[in-house]
Coordinates of C-alpha atoms in Angstrom, one line a residue:
M160 CA 151.0 110.4 79.7
S161 CA 149.9 107.0 78.6
D162 CA 151.0 104.2 80.8
N163 CA 148.7 102.7 83.4
C164 CA 150.1 102.5 86.9
G165 CA 148.1 99.4 87.7
C166 CA 148.3 95.8 86.7
G167 CA 146.1 94.3 84.0
T168 CA 145.0 90.7 83.8
T169 CA 147.7 88.6 82.2
D170 CA 147.7 85.2 80.5
P171 CA 148.0 82.5 83.2
A172 CA 151.0 81.0 81.5
D173 CA 152.8 84.4 81.7
E174 CA 152.0 84.9 85.4
E175 CA 154.7 82.3 86.3
A176 CA 157.3 84.4 84.6
A177 CA 159.5 86.6 86.7
G178 CA 158.2 90.1 87.1
S179 CA 154.8 89.5 85.6
P180 CA 152.1 91.9 86.9
R181 CA 149.4 90.9 89.3
P182 CA 145.7 90.7 88.2
A183 CA 143.7 93.9 88.6
K184 CA 140.4 95.5 88.0
G185 CA 140.1 97.9 85.0
D186 CA 142.5 95.7 83.0
E187 CA 140.5 96.4 79.8
L188 CA 141.5 100.1 80.2
A189 CA 145.1 99.3 81.4
N190 CA 148.3 99.6 79.4
D191 CA 150.8 96.7 79.4
A192 CA 153.9 98.9 79.8
R193 CA 154.0 98.6 83.6
Q194 CA 156.9 98.0 85.9
N195 CA 156.9 95.4 88.6
P196 CA 158.8 96.6 91.7
F197 CA 159.1 93.0 93.0
A198 CA 160.6 91.7 89.8
D199 CA 164.1 91.5 91.4
G200 CA 162.9 90.3 94.7
V201 CA 162.5 92.1 98.1
D202 CA 165.4 94.1 99.5
R203 CA 166.8 92.9 102.8
R204 CA 165.9 96.1 104.7
R205 CA 162.3 95.8 103.7
L206 CA 162.2 92.1 104.5
L207 CA 163.5 92.7 108.0
Q208 CA 161.2 95.6 108.6
A209 CA 158.2 93.8 107.3
S210 CA 159.0 90.6 109.2
G211 CA 159.2 92.5 112.5
T212 CA 155.9 94.3 111.8
V213 CA 154.1 91.1 110.8
G214 CA 155.1 89.5 114.1
A215 CA 154.1 92.4 116.2
T216 CA 150.9 93.0 114.4
A217 CA 149.9 89.4 114.4
A218 CA 150.4 89.3 118.2
L219 CA 148.2 92.3 118.7
A220 CA 145.6 91.0 116.4
G221 CA 145.6 87.6 118.2
C222 CA 145.3 89.1 121.6
S223 CA 143.0 92.1 121.2
G224 CA 141.8 92.3 117.6
G225 CA 143.3 95.8 117.4
G226 CA 146.6 97.4 116.5
S227 CA 148.6 100.6 116.8
G228 CA 147.9 103.4 114.4
G229 CA 144.9 105.7 114.0
D230 CA 143.3 107.9 116.6
G231 CA 139.7 106.9 115.8
G232 CA 138.9 110.1 113.8
D233 CA 140.5 112.8 116.0
A234 CA 141.3 115.9 114.0
V235 CA 145.0 115.7 113.6
P236 CA 147.3 116.9 110.7
T237 CA 147.8 113.8 108.5
M238 CA 149.2 112.9 105.1
F239 CA 147.9 109.9 103.2
V240 CA 150.4 108.3 100.8
F241 CA 149.3 105.8 98.2
N242 CA 151.9 103.1 97.5
N243 CA 151.1 101.8 94.0
G244 CA 153.6 98.9 94.2
D245 CA 151.8 97.0 97.0
R246 CA 148.3 98.8 97.1
T247 CA 148.9 100.0 100.7
L248 CA 148.3 103.3 102.4
S249 CA 150.9 104.9 104.5
V250 CA 149.5 107.4 107.1
I251 CA 152.0 110.0 108.2
D252 CA 151.7 112.4 111.2
A253 CA 152.2 115.8 109.5
E254 CA 153.7 117.3 112.7
S255 CA 156.3 114.7 113.5
D256 CA 156.7 113.4 109.9
E257 CA 156.6 109.8 111.0
V258 CA 154.4 107.0 109.8
V259 CA 151.8 106.1 112.3
T260 CA 150.2 103.2 110.5
S261 CA 150.1 101.4 107.2
S262 CA 146.9 99.8 105.9
F263 CA 146.1 97.6 102.9
L264 CA 143.7 99.2 100.5
G265 CA 143.8 96.8 97.5
T266 CA 143.5 99.9 95.3
T267 CA 145.7 103.0 94.9
A268 CA 145.8 106.5 93.4
S269 CA 148.4 108.3 91.4
F270 CA 146.6 111.7 91.3
P271 CA 144.0 111.7 94.2
A272 CA 141.9 114.9 94.8
N273 CA 144.3 116.9 96.9
Q274 CA 143.8 120.6 96.2
Y275 CA 140.9 121.6 98.5
S276 CA 139.2 120.2 101.6
T277 CA 142.7 119.1 102.8
G278 CA 143.7 122.0 105.0
S279 CA 144.0 122.1 108.8
D280 CA 140.6 123.6 109.2
A281 CA 138.9 121.2 106.9
A282 CA 136.4 118.7 108.3
H283 CA 136.3 116.7 105.1
D284 CA 136.6 113.0 105.6
V285 CA 136.6 111.4 102.2
L286 CA 139.5 110.4 99.9
W287 CA 138.8 110.5 96.2
L288 CA 141.1 108.1 94.3
N289 CA 141.7 108.1 90.6
V290 CA 141.4 104.5 89.4
S291 CA 141.4 103.1 85.9
G292 CA 137.8 103.4 84.7
G293 CA 136.6 106.0 87.3
V294 CA 137.0 107.4 90.8
R295 CA 136.5 105.8 94.1
A296 CA 135.5 107.5 97.4
V297 CA 137.0 106.1 100.5
D298 CA 136.1 107.0 104.1
Q299 CA 139.3 108.4 105.8
Q300 CA 138.4 107.0 109.2
T301 CA 137.3 103.4 108.2
L302 CA 139.0 103.2 104.8
E303 CA 135.8 101.6 103.5
E304 CA 134.5 102.4 100.0
L305 CA 131.6 104.9 100.0
A306 CA 131.0 105.3 96.3
Y307 CA 132.4 104.5 92.8
V308 CA 132.0 106.9 89.9
E309 CA 132.4 105.1 86.6
T310 CA 133.7 107.3 83.7
G311 CA 134.7 104.6 81.3
F312 CA 138.2 106.1 80.7
G313 CA 141.5 104.9 82.0
P314 CA 143.0 108.3 83.0
N315 CA 140.9 110.3 85.4
Y316 CA 141.9 113.6 87.2
P317 CA 139.6 114.5 90.1
N318 CA 139.5 117.6 92.4
L319 CA 137.0 118.9 94.9
T320 CA 135.4 122.3 95.0
P321 CA 136.6 124.4 98.0
D322 CA 133.3 123.9 99.8
G323 CA 133.5 120.1 99.3
E324 CA 130.1 120.0 97.6
H325 CA 131.3 118.9 94.1
L326 CA 133.9 116.6 92.7
L327 CA 135.0 117.5 89.2
I328 CA 136.7 114.8 87.0
A329 CA 138.5 115.4 83.7
S330 CA 138.6 112.0 81.9
G331 CA 140.4 110.6 78.9
G332 CA 143.4 112.9 78.4
T333 CA 147.0 111.7 78.1
T334 CA 150.0 112.6 76.0
G335 CA 149.9 108.9 74.7
L336 CA 146.7 109.6 72.8
S337 CA 146.9 109.1 69.0
P338 CA 147.0 112.5 67.2
E339 CA 143.6 111.8 65.8
G340 CA 140.6 109.8 67.0
D341 CA 136.9 109.7 67.4
T342 CA 136.5 109.0 71.1
N343 CA 134.1 111.4 72.8
H344 CA 136.0 112.4 76.0
A345 CA 134.1 113.9 79.0
I346 CA 134.3 116.1 82.1
F347 CA 132.0 115.1 85.0
R348 CA 130.5 116.9 88.0
V349 CA 129.8 114.6 91.0
D350 CA 127.8 115.2 94.2
A351 CA 130.5 115.1 96.9
N352 CA 128.3 116.0 99.9
R353 CA 128.1 112.9 102.2
E354 CA 124.8 114.1 103.6
S355 CA 123.2 114.2 100.2
D356 CA 120.9 111.5 98.9
T357 CA 122.8 111.6 95.6
F358 CA 126.3 111.4 97.1
G359 CA 128.7 109.9 94.6
E360 CA 126.3 110.3 91.6
V361 CA 127.1 112.3 88.5
T362 CA 125.0 115.5 88.5
A363 CA 126.3 117.0 85.2
E364 CA 128.5 116.0 82.3
I365 CA 130.2 117.8 79.4
E366 CA 131.0 115.8 76.4
T367 CA 134.1 117.3 74.8
G368 CA 134.8 115.3 71.7
Y369 CA 138.4 114.1 71.0
V370 CA 140.3 116.8 72.9
G371 CA 141.9 114.8 75.8
P372 CA 140.7 116.6 78.9
C373 CA 143.8 116.1 81.1
D374 CA 143.8 117.3 84.7
M375 CA 141.5 119.5 86.7
T376 CA 142.1 122.4 89.0
L377 CA 139.9 125.1 90.7
G378 CA 139.9 128.7 91.8
P379 CA 139.5 129.5 95.6
N380 CA 135.8 130.5 95.4
G381 CA 134.8 127.3 93.5
D382 CA 133.0 129.2 90.7
Y383 CA 135.5 128.3 88.0
A384 CA 137.6 125.3 87.1
F385 CA 140.4 124.9 84.6
V386 CA 141.1 121.9 82.4
V387 CA 143.8 121.4 79.8
D388 CA 142.8 119.8 76.5
V389 CA 146.0 118.1 75.4
A390 CA 144.8 116.9 72.0
D391 CA 143.3 120.3 71.1
E392 CA 146.0 122.7 72.3
A393 CA 143.8 124.7 74.6
I394 CA 143.1 125.8 78.2
R395 CA 139.4 125.3 79.0
V396 CA 137.6 127.4 81.7
L397 CA 134.5 125.9 83.2
S398 CA 131.7 127.3 85.2
V399 CA 130.9 124.9 88.1
D400 CA 127.2 125.8 88.4
P401 CA 125.8 125.9 85.8
F402 CA 128.3 123.2 84.6
E403 CA 129.4 124.5 81.2
T404 CA 132.4 125.7 79.3
V405 CA 132.8 129.4 79.6
T406 CA 135.8 129.8 77.3
R407 CA 138.7 128.1 75.7
V408 CA 142.1 129.8 75.1
D409 CA 144.8 128.6 72.7
A410 CA 147.8 127.1 74.5
G411 CA 150.3 129.3 72.6
E412 CA 153.3 128.5 70.5
P413 CA 155.4 125.4 70.8
V414 CA 159.2 125.5 71.5
N415 CA 160.0 123.0 68.7
D416 CA 158.5 121.5 65.6
G417 CA 155.8 119.7 67.5
N418 CA 152.8 121.0 69.5
V419 CA 152.5 122.7 72.9
L420 CA 150.4 119.8 74.4
P421 CA 149.2 121.3 77.7
F422 CA 148.5 118.2 79.9
M423 CA 148.6 119.1 83.6
C424 CA 147.6 122.3 85.5
T425 CA 147.5 123.7 89.0
A426 CA 145.8 126.9 90.2
S427 CA 147.3 128.9 93.0
F428 CA 145.3 129.0 96.3
D429 CA 144.5 132.7 95.8
G430 CA 143.3 132.2 92.2
E431 CA 145.8 134.5 90.7
L432 CA 148.1 132.1 88.8
L433 CA 147.8 128.9 86.8
L434 CA 150.8 126.6 86.3
V435 CA 150.6 124.5 83.1
E436 CA 152.8 121.5 82.2
N437 CA 153.3 121.2 78.5
G438 CA 154.6 118.2 76.6
E439 CA 156.2 120.2 73.8
G440 CA 156.3 117.5 71.0
T441 CA 153.7 115.3 69.4
L442 CA 151.1 112.9 70.8
G443 CA 151.5 109.1 70.9
G444 CA 153.4 106.4 72.5
E445 CA 156.2 106.9 70.0
P446 CA 155.9 110.6 69.2
E447 CA 157.2 111.8 65.8
V448 CA 158.7 114.8 67.7
P449 CA 160.0 113.7 71.1
R450 CA 158.4 115.6 74.0
E451 CA 160.9 117.9 75.8
G452 CA 158.5 119.6 78.2
S453 CA 158.1 123.2 79.4
E454 CA 156.2 125.1 82.1
S455 CA 153.8 127.9 81.5
V456 CA 152.6 130.5 84.0
W457 CA 149.2 132.0 83.3
D458 CA 147.4 135.0 84.9
I459 CA 143.9 133.9 85.8
S460 CA 143.0 136.9 88.0
D461 CA 140.2 137.3 85.5
P462 CA 139.3 133.7 85.2
E463 CA 137.3 134.0 82.0
N464 CA 140.3 135.6 80.2
P465 CA 143.4 133.6 81.1
E466 CA 146.7 135.1 79.8
E467 CA 150.1 133.4 79.5
I468 CA 152.7 135.6 81.2
A469 CA 155.8 133.3 81.1
K470 CA 157.1 130.1 79.7
I471 CA 160.1 128.2 81.2
T472 CA 162.0 126.0 78.8
R473 CA 165.1 123.9 78.6
D474 CA 166.9 127.0 77.4
D475 CA 166.0 128.7 80.7
G476 CA 167.5 125.9 82.8
L477 CA 164.6 123.5 83.0
P478 CA 166.4 120.1 83.5
G479 CA 163.7 117.8 82.2
A480 CA 160.0 117.5 81.4
P481 CA 157.8 118.3 84.4
I482 CA 154.8 116.0 85.1
T483 CA 152.9 118.3 87.4
S484 CA 153.4 121.1 89.9
E485 CA 152.3 122.7 93.2
V486 CA 152.1 126.4 93.8
A487 CA 153.3 127.8 97.1
P488 CA 150.6 129.3 99.3
D489 CA 152.3 132.7 99.1
N490 CA 152.7 132.5 95.3
S491 CA 156.4 133.0 95.7
A492 CA 157.4 129.7 94.1
A493 CA 156.2 126.8 92.0
Y494 CA 157.5 123.3 92.7
L495 CA 157.8 121.1 89.6
F496 CA 157.9 117.3 89.7
I497 CA 160.5 116.2 87.2
P498 CA 161.1 112.5 87.0
G499 CA 164.7 111.5 87.0
E500 CA 165.8 115.0 88.1
G501 CA 164.1 115.9 91.3
V502 CA 161.8 118.8 92.2
G503 CA 162.4 122.0 90.2
V504 CA 161.7 125.4 91.7
I505 CA 160.5 128.4 89.8
D506 CA 160.8 131.8 91.4
L507 CA 157.3 133.2 90.6
V508 CA 158.3 136.8 91.4
A509 CA 160.9 136.8 88.7
N510 CA 159.3 134.0 86.7
E511 CA 162.7 132.3 86.4
Y512 CA 163.9 128.8 87.0
A513 CA 165.7 128.9 90.4
T514 CA 167.0 125.5 91.4
T515 CA 166.5 121.7 91.5
L516 CA 166.0 120.0 94.8
D517 CA 167.3 116.4 95.2
V518 CA 164.6 114.2 96.6
G519 CA 166.5 111.0 96.4
G520 CA 164.8 109.6 93.3
S521 CA 162.0 110.0 90.9
S522 CA 158.6 111.6 91.5
I523 CA 155.6 112.6 89.4
G524 CA 153.6 114.5 92.0
G525 CA 153.2 115.8 95.6
A526 CA 150.8 117.5 98.0
W527 CA 150.9 120.3 100.6
G528 CA 150.5 119.3 104.2
P529 CA 147.4 120.5 106.1
N530 CA 149.2 123.6 107.3
R531 CA 150.5 124.5 103.8
E532 CA 154.0 124.8 105.2
K533 CA 155.5 121.6 104.0
L534 CA 155.3 119.8 100.6
Y535 CA 155.2 116.0 100.7
V536 CA 156.8 114.3 97.6
P537 CA 156.4 110.5 97.1
V538 CA 159.6 109.2 95.6
Q539 CA 158.6 106.1 93.5
D540 CA 161.9 104.4 93.2
A541 CA 163.1 105.1 96.7
N542 CA 160.1 104.0 98.6
Q543 CA 160.0 107.1 100.7
V544 CA 158.5 110.5 100.9
A545 CA 160.6 113.6 100.8
V546 CA 159.4 116.5 102.9
I547 CA 160.2 120.0 101.6
D548 CA 160.1 123.0 103.9
H549 CA 158.8 125.8 101.8
A550 CA 160.2 128.6 104.0
N551 CA 163.7 127.4 103.3
R552 CA 163.0 125.7 100.0
E553 CA 164.9 122.6 101.0
V554 CA 164.3 118.9 101.8
T555 CA 164.3 118.6 105.6
T556 CA 163.6 114.9 106.1
T557 CA 162.5 111.7 104.3
V558 CA 160.0 109.2 105.5
D559 CA 160.1 105.5 104.6
V560 CA 156.8 104.3 103.3
G561 CA 155.5 101.4 101.1
E562 CA 156.4 100.1 97.7
A563 CA 156.5 102.7 94.8
P564 CA 154.6 105.6 96.5
T565 CA 153.0 107.8 93.9
G566 CA 150.0 109.9 95.1
A567 CA 149.5 111.9 98.3
A568 CA 146.7 113.9 99.9
A569 CA 146.3 115.8 103.2
G570 CA 143.6 115.5 105.8
T571 CA 142.7 115.8 109.4
V572 CA 140.7 112.6 109.9
R573 CA 143.0 109.7 110.7
P574 CA 142.1 106.0 110.1
E575 CA 141.0 103.8 112.9
S576 CA 143.4 101.1 114.2
D577 CA 143.0 97.9 112.3
A578 CA 145.4 95.1 113.0
V579 CA 144.2 92.9 110.2
S580 CA 144.7 95.6 107.6
S581 CA 148.1 96.4 109.1
L582 CA 149.1 92.8 108.8
Q583 CA 147.9 92.7 105.2
A584 CA 150.0 95.8 104.5
S585 CA 153.1 94.1 105.9
L586 CA 152.6 91.0 103.9
A587 CA 151.8 93.1 100.7
S588 CA 155.1 94.8 101.2
L589 CA 156.7 91.4 100.6
G590 CA 154.9 90.9 97.4
I591 CA 152.1 88.7 98.8
T592 CA 148.8 89.5 97.1
F593 CA 145.2 89.8 98.4
G594 CA 142.5 89.7 95.8
D595 CA 142.4 92.1 92.9
M596 CA 145.0 94.8 92.5
E597 CA 143.1 97.7 91.1
A598 CA 144.7 100.0 88.5
S599 CA 145.5 103.6 88.6
W600 CA 147.0 105.9 85.9
C601 CA 150.5 107.2 85.6
M602 CA 153.0 108.6 83.1
D603 CA 155.2 107.2 80.4
D604 CA 158.0 105.1 82.0
H605 CA 156.8 105.9 85.5
C606 CA 154.3 103.1 86.2
Y607 CA 154.7 100.6 89.0
C608 CA 152.7 97.6 89.9
G609 CA 153.1 94.8 92.4

């Protein structure tokens, strides 16, 4: 991982060139290797769709100041999809799998906090977005910013504790790091309780040295968290309170002449298993040993003593390098997001590669719906979300969303209707900008900006 999904500030003379990225915050931490989804213009379908929406929304805004969409905070199963290409948010009804509203955020997220406080019984009402330089907290109902946590690093990987009291952030890790460096990376604990006087403030910090903390996941009781140190070949186990490193375990043996490079991880909902994505090659933007990828399965039933129990490689049928994964609630399967290939499925009973699901394009992540029955997969180059029914392990429908959807998170608090924001979202889908276009963080060759 190295490229930034947002747009950095460009030379004014270059902005007139076709496909040049739009200005953004966090440009000093951004990478220039970003794709512009509007470089070749706007496709006819999106133009017609947006034009109709603009007209209808403008009429509503002019007559009443309101628009169609949210239910004013009613507890309803909802999916939030972050469209990196136009900095909009698509809000999907998780029962009908239809978009109920689209809003302009001006920011985005590639890996929002989406593990806990996202279920159907959760009352949590904050979206935590990874942006270049830190993490932003956004109110799910009003879509207004509540807090900004500055980390000083481009890549940030946040997740909430199950009780919603703490947000943990692994910062600085990416497979694009130089093999050696002197940057002191860090892992942060943040007060995530909205009723607290210190909401949004860092309450503890672990300085790790140059190890590349890359991704953050937690066990179901919230006592332990797991971080992969990509530059130091290790799985790190943290105690949440007190906030400290409990142990670090070697990532194992590489499959080639490079290194294992563990860079993303996902704990199962019951805390029994940990899925780890490995780069399998060497660090850097132009690695000496090309990264081919693998998937490791770890037993974390004893969280202070993780043990690798299986590794799935190209020789086992893995069609490409997975970026991240989601574990089924019943631990029967793991879903791997493999750009350019689809969604891979590992049978976790046999620990064997089972199949690859065609989602219609390329994806680097996904999120379980509030009822944990369906997996929502943003497909970056198809401008849609593929919905996977876990019971049948198949794609049941696709939902058209905004430009270059990348991150997703579930919730039960739906945004209020806002005709102005909906109008801006429609215009943004045509490539029309509004203010700064804040950066998020993505993977090599999978970064999109408007």
